[in-house]
Short mmCIF file of N, CA and C in Angstrom, two decimals:
data_model
loop_
_atom_site.label_atom_id
_atom_site.label_comp_id
_atom_site.label_asym_id
_atom_site.label_seq_id
_atom_site.Cartn_x
_atom_site.Cartn_y
_atom_site.Cartn_z
N LYS A 30 90.11 81.01 77.11
CA LYS A 30 90.81 79.51 77.47
C LYS A 30 92.76 79.18 77.87
N GLY A 31 93.17 80.35 78.37
CA GLY A 31 94.74 80.24 78.60
C GLY A 31 95.61 81.03 77.00
N VAL A 32 94.54 81.67 76.86
CA VAL A 32 95.98 82.50 75.79
C VAL A 32 96.66 83.57 76.38
N GLN A 33 96.42 83.88 77.31
CA GLN A 33 97.23 84.49 78.01
C GLN A 33 98.90 83.81 78.72
N VAL A 34 98.33 82.54 79.18
CA VAL A 34 99.60 81.99 79.70
C VAL A 34 100.28 81.08 77.87
N LEU A 35 99.36 81.25 77.09
CA LEU A 35 100.32 80.86 76.08
C LEU A 35 101.16 81.51 75.46
N ALA A 36 100.65 83.12 75.53
CA ALA A 36 101.09 84.31 75.15
C ALA A 36 102.83 84.21 75.89
N ASP A 37 103.00 83.46 77.43
CA ASP A 37 104.05 83.64 77.99
C ASP A 37 104.36 82.50 77.76
N ILE A 38 103.81 81.53 77.70
CA ILE A 38 105.00 80.11 77.03
C ILE A 38 105.38 80.60 75.82
N ILE A 39 104.96 81.08 74.86
CA ILE A 39 105.83 81.42 73.56
C ILE A 39 107.13 82.14 73.96
N ASN A 40 106.75 83.78 74.44
CA ASN A 40 108.32 84.68 74.95
C ASN A 40 109.01 83.55 76.16
N CYS A 41 108.69 82.54 76.60
CA CYS A 41 109.78 81.89 77.75
C CYS A 41 110.23 80.50 76.48
N LEU A 42 109.61 80.27 75.63
CA LEU A 42 110.82 79.33 74.96
C LEU A 42 110.91 79.64 73.27
N PRO A 43 111.55 80.77 73.16
CA PRO A 43 111.97 81.17 71.56
C PRO A 43 112.46 80.45 70.68
N ASP A 44 113.09 78.69 71.39
CA ASP A 44 113.61 77.60 70.49
C ASP A 44 112.76 76.84 70.19
N PHE A 45 111.87 77.08 70.54
CA PHE A 45 110.13 76.15 70.27
C PHE A 45 109.52 76.47 68.89
N ASN A 46 109.01 76.00 68.08
CA ASN A 46 107.99 76.80 66.96
C ASN A 46 106.95 76.07 67.72
N PHE A 47 105.46 76.66 67.19
CA PHE A 47 104.16 76.64 68.41
C PHE A 47 103.53 76.42 66.65
N HIS A 48 102.93 76.15 66.42
CA HIS A 48 101.93 75.09 65.46
C HIS A 48 100.62 75.20 65.65
N ILE A 49 99.78 76.31 65.43
CA ILE A 49 98.68 76.81 65.99
C ILE A 49 97.55 76.30 64.89
N ALA A 50 96.82 75.44 65.75
CA ALA A 50 95.36 75.03 64.49
C ALA A 50 94.06 75.38 65.19
N GLY A 51 93.02 75.83 64.36
CA GLY A 51 91.89 76.22 64.96
C GLY A 51 91.22 77.73 64.68
N SER A 52 90.20 77.49 65.11
CA SER A 52 89.56 79.16 64.13
C SER A 52 89.55 80.37 65.27
N TRP A 53 90.12 81.42 64.61
CA TRP A 53 89.99 82.57 65.71
C TRP A 53 89.19 83.42 65.11
N LEU A 54 88.00 83.49 65.67
CA LEU A 54 87.02 84.34 65.42
C LEU A 54 86.42 85.99 66.40
N GLU A 55 87.71 86.62 66.08
CA GLU A 55 87.58 87.82 67.17
C GLU A 55 86.83 88.72 67.54
N GLN A 56 85.37 88.55 67.02
CA GLN A 56 84.46 88.69 67.34
C GLN A 56 83.39 88.50 68.71
N TYR A 57 84.17 87.46 68.86
CA TYR A 57 83.50 86.38 70.23
C TYR A 57 84.34 86.71 71.67
N PHE A 58 84.96 87.69 71.16
CA PHE A 58 86.27 87.60 72.27
C PHE A 58 86.20 89.59 72.82
N ASP A 59 86.90 89.71 73.88
CA ASP A 59 86.71 91.17 74.42
C ASP A 59 88.00 91.43 73.96
N GLN A 60 87.84 92.56 73.61
CA GLN A 60 89.24 93.74 73.44
C GLN A 60 90.15 93.64 73.55
N GLU A 61 90.84 92.97 75.23
CA GLU A 61 92.07 92.73 75.76
C GLU A 61 91.97 91.36 75.16
N THR A 62 91.11 90.92 75.19
CA THR A 62 92.21 89.14 74.77
C THR A 62 92.01 89.49 72.88
N ARG A 63 91.70 89.95 72.30
CA ARG A 63 91.64 90.17 70.53
C ARG A 63 93.36 90.71 70.99
N ASP A 64 93.51 91.60 71.50
CA ASP A 64 94.94 92.56 71.53
C ASP A 64 95.44 91.57 72.22
N LEU A 65 95.71 90.63 72.72
CA LEU A 65 96.57 89.58 73.12
C LEU A 65 97.03 88.26 72.48
N VAL A 66 96.56 88.01 71.50
CA VAL A 66 96.24 86.76 70.03
C VAL A 66 97.13 87.70 69.52
N ASN A 67 96.40 88.99 68.90
CA ASN A 67 97.12 89.31 67.77
C ASN A 67 98.01 90.21 67.64
N HIS A 68 98.38 90.65 69.44
CA HIS A 68 99.99 91.79 69.15
C HIS A 68 100.58 90.16 69.89
N ARG A 69 100.32 89.29 70.38
CA ARG A 69 101.61 88.14 71.45
C ARG A 69 101.43 87.32 70.97
N ILE A 70 100.50 86.72 70.25
CA ILE A 70 100.50 85.04 69.49
C ILE A 70 100.69 85.14 68.23
N LEU A 71 99.79 86.00 67.62
CA LEU A 71 99.22 85.99 65.92
C LEU A 71 100.43 87.15 64.95
N SER A 72 101.39 87.75 66.07
CA SER A 72 101.70 88.62 65.08
C SER A 72 102.63 88.46 64.07
N ASP A 73 103.21 88.83 63.23
CA ASP A 73 103.68 88.75 62.23
C ASP A 73 105.29 89.01 63.04
N SER A 74 105.45 89.50 63.95
CA SER A 74 106.71 89.48 64.68
C SER A 74 107.30 88.19 65.49
N ILE A 75 106.16 87.66 65.45
CA ILE A 75 106.52 86.86 66.46
C ILE A 75 107.04 85.61 65.40
N GLN A 76 107.81 85.32 65.30
CA GLN A 76 108.75 84.08 64.23
C GLN A 76 108.53 82.66 64.43
N ASN A 77 108.56 82.37 65.69
CA ASN A 77 108.58 80.58 66.66
C ASN A 77 106.63 80.03 66.65
N VAL A 78 105.74 80.97 65.90
CA VAL A 78 104.44 80.80 65.74
C VAL A 78 103.96 80.62 64.27
N PHE A 79 103.45 79.81 64.09
CA PHE A 79 102.82 79.60 63.22
C PHE A 79 101.17 78.88 62.87
N TYR A 80 100.81 79.53 62.44
CA TYR A 80 98.67 79.50 62.67
C TYR A 80 97.95 79.21 60.91
N TYR A 81 97.47 78.26 61.78
CA TYR A 81 96.83 77.90 60.26
C TYR A 81 95.45 77.69 60.44
N GLY A 82 94.99 78.51 61.12
CA GLY A 82 93.46 78.67 61.24
C GLY A 82 92.67 77.10 61.64
N TYR A 83 91.12 76.87 61.23
CA TYR A 83 90.93 75.59 61.40
C TYR A 83 91.41 74.77 59.83
N VAL A 84 91.51 73.47 60.42
CA VAL A 84 92.29 72.34 59.53
C VAL A 84 91.32 71.22 60.10
N GLU A 85 91.09 71.02 58.80
CA GLU A 85 89.96 69.61 58.57
C GLU A 85 90.41 68.58 58.98
N ASP A 86 91.65 67.71 58.67
CA ASP A 86 92.73 67.21 58.77
C ASP A 86 94.03 67.70 59.72
N VAL A 87 94.06 67.15 60.94
CA VAL A 87 95.23 67.49 61.50
C VAL A 87 96.10 65.87 61.04
N SER A 88 95.64 65.35 60.55
CA SER A 88 96.91 64.24 60.84
C SER A 88 98.23 64.53 60.23
N GLN A 89 98.16 65.40 58.85
CA GLN A 89 99.36 66.03 58.40
C GLN A 89 100.09 66.57 59.45
N LEU A 90 99.27 67.72 60.24
CA LEU A 90 99.96 69.04 60.63
C LEU A 90 100.86 68.00 62.36
N PHE A 91 100.16 66.93 62.84
CA PHE A 91 101.05 65.92 63.56
C PHE A 91 101.62 65.48 63.14
N LYS A 92 102.37 65.38 61.64
CA LYS A 92 103.19 64.52 61.38
C LYS A 92 104.76 65.74 61.58
N THR A 93 104.32 67.05 62.21
CA THR A 93 105.46 68.05 62.01
C THR A 93 105.79 68.42 63.21
N CYS A 94 104.88 68.24 64.44
CA CYS A 94 105.07 68.05 66.07
C CYS A 94 105.84 67.00 66.80
N SER A 95 106.17 67.51 67.81
CA SER A 95 106.89 66.53 68.27
C SER A 95 105.86 66.46 69.70
N LEU A 96 104.99 67.72 70.05
CA LEU A 96 104.27 67.17 71.21
C LEU A 96 103.68 68.63 71.23
N SER A 97 102.35 68.36 71.83
CA SER A 97 100.92 69.07 71.48
C SER A 97 100.69 69.48 73.24
N LEU A 98 100.50 70.84 72.66
CA LEU A 98 100.48 72.13 74.43
C LEU A 98 98.75 72.07 74.06
N SER A 99 98.27 72.44 75.13
CA SER A 99 97.01 72.89 75.47
C SER A 99 97.08 73.55 76.66
N THR A 100 96.50 74.62 76.68
CA THR A 100 96.57 75.52 77.80
C THR A 100 95.34 76.20 78.68
N SER A 101 94.05 75.34 77.62
CA SER A 101 93.04 75.68 77.88
C SER A 101 92.34 75.03 79.31
N TYR A 102 92.08 75.79 80.48
CA TYR A 102 91.36 75.42 81.75
C TYR A 102 90.37 75.11 82.30
N ASP A 103 89.51 74.82 81.35
CA ASP A 103 88.22 74.57 81.63
C ASP A 103 87.71 73.86 80.20
N GLU A 104 87.77 72.59 80.14
CA GLU A 104 87.19 71.46 78.85
C GLU A 104 86.09 69.96 79.42
N SER A 105 85.16 70.31 78.83
CA SER A 105 84.27 69.85 79.17
C SER A 105 84.80 68.30 78.45
N PHE A 106 85.27 67.54 77.44
CA PHE A 106 85.72 67.04 76.71
C PHE A 106 87.89 67.04 76.36
N GLY A 107 87.87 67.92 75.71
CA GLY A 107 89.20 68.25 74.80
C GLY A 107 89.59 67.61 73.95
N LEU A 108 88.78 67.83 72.36
CA LEU A 108 89.20 66.98 71.52
C LEU A 108 90.36 67.29 70.81
N SER A 109 91.14 68.30 70.91
CA SER A 109 92.20 68.21 70.27
C SER A 109 93.42 67.84 71.26
N VAL A 110 93.46 67.40 72.76
CA VAL A 110 94.07 66.73 73.14
C VAL A 110 93.73 65.26 73.39
N ALA A 111 92.07 64.44 73.01
CA ALA A 111 92.46 63.40 72.23
C ALA A 111 92.75 62.84 71.55
N GLU A 112 92.84 63.87 70.27
CA GLU A 112 93.83 63.76 68.85
C GLU A 112 94.52 63.74 69.04
N SER A 113 95.57 64.64 69.33
CA SER A 113 97.01 64.47 69.92
C SER A 113 97.54 63.03 70.31
N ILE A 114 96.73 62.46 71.79
CA ILE A 114 96.94 60.99 72.06
C ILE A 114 96.85 60.18 71.49
N ALA A 115 95.58 60.38 70.63
CA ALA A 115 95.31 59.25 69.59
C ALA A 115 96.08 59.02 68.44
N HIS A 116 96.80 60.30 67.65
CA HIS A 116 98.12 60.08 66.81
C HIS A 116 99.31 59.80 67.30
N GLY A 117 99.10 59.68 68.81
CA GLY A 117 100.71 59.41 69.80
C GLY A 117 101.48 60.76 70.10
N ILE A 118 101.33 62.15 69.85
CA ILE A 118 101.84 62.87 69.58
C ILE A 118 101.52 63.50 71.45
N PRO A 119 102.73 63.30 72.60
CA PRO A 119 103.05 63.63 73.31
C PRO A 119 102.06 64.98 73.83
N THR A 120 101.09 64.76 75.20
CA THR A 120 100.55 66.22 74.79
C THR A 120 100.82 66.62 76.39
N VAL A 121 101.27 68.33 76.71
CA VAL A 121 100.87 68.75 77.94
C VAL A 121 99.47 69.34 78.19
N SER A 122 98.92 69.52 79.54
CA SER A 122 97.83 69.68 79.58
C SER A 122 96.84 69.75 80.61
N HIS A 123 96.14 70.76 80.80
CA HIS A 123 95.85 71.18 82.50
C HIS A 123 95.09 69.83 82.38
N PRO A 124 94.79 69.23 83.82
CA PRO A 124 94.39 67.79 84.30
C PRO A 124 92.27 68.25 83.95
N VAL A 125 92.25 68.07 83.25
CA VAL A 125 90.78 69.11 83.05
C VAL A 125 90.68 67.70 81.75
N GLY A 126 88.94 67.51 81.08
CA GLY A 126 88.89 66.62 80.47
C GLY A 126 89.61 65.54 80.20
N VAL A 127 89.77 65.08 78.92
CA VAL A 127 90.26 64.30 78.36
C VAL A 127 92.21 64.72 78.83
N GLY A 128 92.37 65.56 79.20
CA GLY A 128 94.03 66.35 79.25
C GLY A 128 94.64 65.66 80.81
N MET A 129 93.25 64.49 81.31
CA MET A 129 93.70 63.86 82.40
C MET A 129 94.51 62.65 82.51
N PHE A 130 94.50 62.11 80.42
CA PHE A 130 95.75 61.15 80.26
C PHE A 130 96.50 62.12 79.41
N SER A 131 97.29 63.45 79.58
CA SER A 131 98.56 63.68 78.69
C SER A 131 99.17 63.20 79.89
N ASP A 132 100.50 63.46 79.05
CA ASP A 132 101.63 62.70 78.97
C ASP A 132 102.76 63.68 80.81
N SER A 133 101.85 64.96 80.54
CA SER A 133 102.39 65.61 81.69
C SER A 133 101.49 66.56 81.85
N ILE A 134 101.30 67.03 82.85
CA ILE A 134 99.70 67.75 83.39
C ILE A 134 100.58 68.97 84.18
N VAL A 135 100.03 69.96 84.13
CA VAL A 135 100.35 71.09 84.72
C VAL A 135 99.32 72.11 85.46
N LYS A 136 99.62 72.02 86.65
CA LYS A 136 98.80 72.33 87.75
C LYS A 136 97.96 73.42 87.09
N TYR A 137 96.36 73.53 87.27
CA TYR A 137 95.84 75.14 87.06
C TYR A 137 96.47 76.68 87.57
N LYS A 138 96.53 77.58 86.51
CA LYS A 138 96.72 78.73 87.45
C LYS A 138 98.48 79.20 87.15
N SER A 139 99.09 77.56 86.41
CA SER A 139 100.94 77.88 87.19
C SER A 139 101.46 78.95 85.80
N HIS A 140 102.53 79.05 86.53
CA HIS A 140 102.89 80.45 85.72
C HIS A 140 103.73 79.26 84.32
N ALA A 141 103.87 80.27 83.26
CA ALA A 141 104.56 80.24 82.26
C ALA A 141 105.51 79.21 82.07
N THR A 142 106.18 79.77 83.74
CA THR A 142 107.64 78.99 83.33
C THR A 142 107.60 76.95 83.61
N GLU A 143 106.31 77.46 84.61
CA GLU A 143 106.27 75.47 85.21
C GLU A 143 105.65 75.48 83.67
N TRP A 144 104.96 75.06 82.98
CA TRP A 144 104.54 74.99 81.83
C TRP A 144 105.96 74.92 80.92
N ALA A 145 106.72 75.87 81.10
CA ALA A 145 108.06 75.67 80.20
C ALA A 145 108.77 74.40 80.59
N LYS A 146 108.85 75.02 81.87
CA LYS A 146 110.04 73.18 82.40
C LYS A 146 108.87 71.73 81.92
N ALA A 147 107.22 72.14 82.19
CA ALA A 147 106.86 70.66 81.45
C ALA A 147 106.99 70.42 79.91
N ILE A 148 106.74 71.73 79.29
CA ILE A 148 106.66 71.40 77.87
C ILE A 148 108.58 70.78 77.44
N ARG A 149 109.63 70.96 78.10
CA ARG A 149 111.27 71.02 78.21
C ARG A 149 111.12 69.51 78.53
N SER A 150 110.53 69.19 79.76
CA SER A 150 110.90 67.50 80.02
C SER A 150 110.09 66.69 79.62
N CYS A 151 108.54 66.93 78.66
CA CYS A 151 108.07 66.09 77.95
C CYS A 151 108.84 66.02 76.80
N GLU A 152 109.90 67.00 76.28
CA GLU A 152 109.99 66.82 75.12
C GLU A 152 110.98 65.60 74.86
N GLU A 153 111.83 66.31 75.76
CA GLU A 153 113.04 65.09 76.26
C GLU A 153 113.28 63.85 76.41
N THR A 154 111.99 63.61 76.87
CA THR A 154 112.13 62.18 77.78
C THR A 154 110.62 61.86 77.77
N THR A 155 109.50 61.62 76.35
CA THR A 155 108.68 60.86 75.99
C THR A 155 108.64 61.32 74.14
N LYS A 156 108.74 60.22 73.62
CA LYS A 156 108.56 60.07 72.82
C LYS A 156 107.15 59.70 71.66
N GLU A 157 105.99 58.83 72.49
CA GLU A 157 105.16 58.63 71.88
C GLU A 157 104.44 58.51 72.74
N ALA A 158 102.95 59.30 73.34
CA ALA A 158 101.92 59.46 74.01
C ALA A 158 101.92 58.14 75.26
N LYS A 159 101.82 58.35 76.38
CA LYS A 159 101.51 57.47 76.91
C LYS A 159 100.07 56.45 76.82
N ASN A 160 99.51 56.98 76.67
CA ASN A 160 97.42 56.93 76.06
C ASN A 160 97.00 56.27 75.25
N ARG A 161 98.04 56.20 74.36
CA ARG A 161 97.36 56.13 72.59
C ARG A 161 96.49 55.03 72.57
N ASP A 162 97.36 54.35 72.92
CA ASP A 162 96.15 53.07 72.95
C ASP A 162 94.93 52.85 73.37
N TYR A 163 94.99 53.39 74.99
CA TYR A 163 94.04 53.50 75.40
C TYR A 163 92.58 54.73 74.81
N ILE A 164 93.45 55.78 74.81
CA ILE A 164 92.77 56.97 74.13
C ILE A 164 91.44 56.18 72.70
N ARG A 165 92.64 55.64 71.81
CA ARG A 165 92.14 55.23 70.47
C ARG A 165 91.27 53.89 70.88
N GLU A 166 91.47 53.48 71.55
CA GLU A 166 90.25 52.17 72.00
C GLU A 166 89.07 52.73 72.89
N ASN A 167 89.27 53.55 73.70
CA ASN A 167 88.20 53.92 74.36
C ASN A 167 87.37 55.30 74.02
N PHE A 168 87.75 56.16 72.73
CA PHE A 168 87.38 57.24 72.37
C PHE A 168 87.27 57.10 70.58
N SER A 169 87.35 55.95 69.74
CA SER A 169 87.32 55.86 68.77
C SER A 169 85.76 56.16 68.14
N ILE A 170 85.66 56.28 66.52
CA ILE A 170 84.39 56.43 66.31
C ILE A 170 83.40 55.17 66.63
N GLU A 171 84.47 54.42 66.13
CA GLU A 171 83.64 52.90 66.30
C GLU A 171 82.94 52.86 67.44
N ASN A 172 83.57 52.81 68.39
CA ASN A 172 83.11 53.21 69.87
C ASN A 172 82.09 53.75 70.57
N PHE A 173 82.84 55.14 69.84
CA PHE A 173 81.78 55.72 70.43
C PHE A 173 79.88 55.37 69.66
N LYS A 174 80.08 54.69 68.48
CA LYS A 174 78.68 54.16 67.50
C LYS A 174 78.42 53.48 68.54
N VAL A 175 79.24 52.02 68.81
CA VAL A 175 78.37 51.18 70.04
C VAL A 175 77.91 51.83 71.25
N GLU A 176 78.79 52.72 71.79
CA GLU A 176 77.93 53.53 73.07
C GLU A 176 76.68 54.27 72.65
N TRP A 177 76.72 55.03 71.87
CA TRP A 177 75.59 55.47 71.79
C TRP A 177 74.29 54.81 70.92
N ASN A 178 74.42 53.33 69.87
CA ASN A 178 73.52 52.43 70.33
C ASN A 178 73.23 51.98 71.41
N LYS A 179 73.53 51.49 72.44
CA LYS A 179 73.38 51.56 73.39
C LYS A 179 72.48 51.93 74.52
N ILE A 180 72.32 53.29 74.68
CA ILE A 180 71.42 54.45 75.10
C ILE A 180 70.47 53.93 74.25
N LEU A 181 70.64 54.27 72.80
CA LEU A 181 68.97 55.16 71.93
C LEU A 181 68.46 53.15 72.48
#
């Protein structure tokens, strides 16, 4: 899901702090991916990465973040992107799933330096997610219930 480019982005942006949430279940990944994550992303020697594991309520975490990054190149929806946008956090991602509503879209297979440019630009120019209201209105739990009941 884009861990190689994430490791390279972290290396390109030593002046940025990266707050990472989500379960890291090593047994589901090959040895190369485990080594990459453990040595280049979650290593204690990487001073600008803060890993939280699974977070039930991300709203507190979002209060510490000025933007959200999703390097995933294959998403059917992209819940983390939707949550970020709904919280008003500017987002940088590939145009997959709900990522098409991100504030800055990075082409598939872009080099980490392109990501770094997009991240710096978004950080400097965007203070609130441009599609926050759209995501809140169209992807809210309440709206989901209404649409689901139409199907039933």
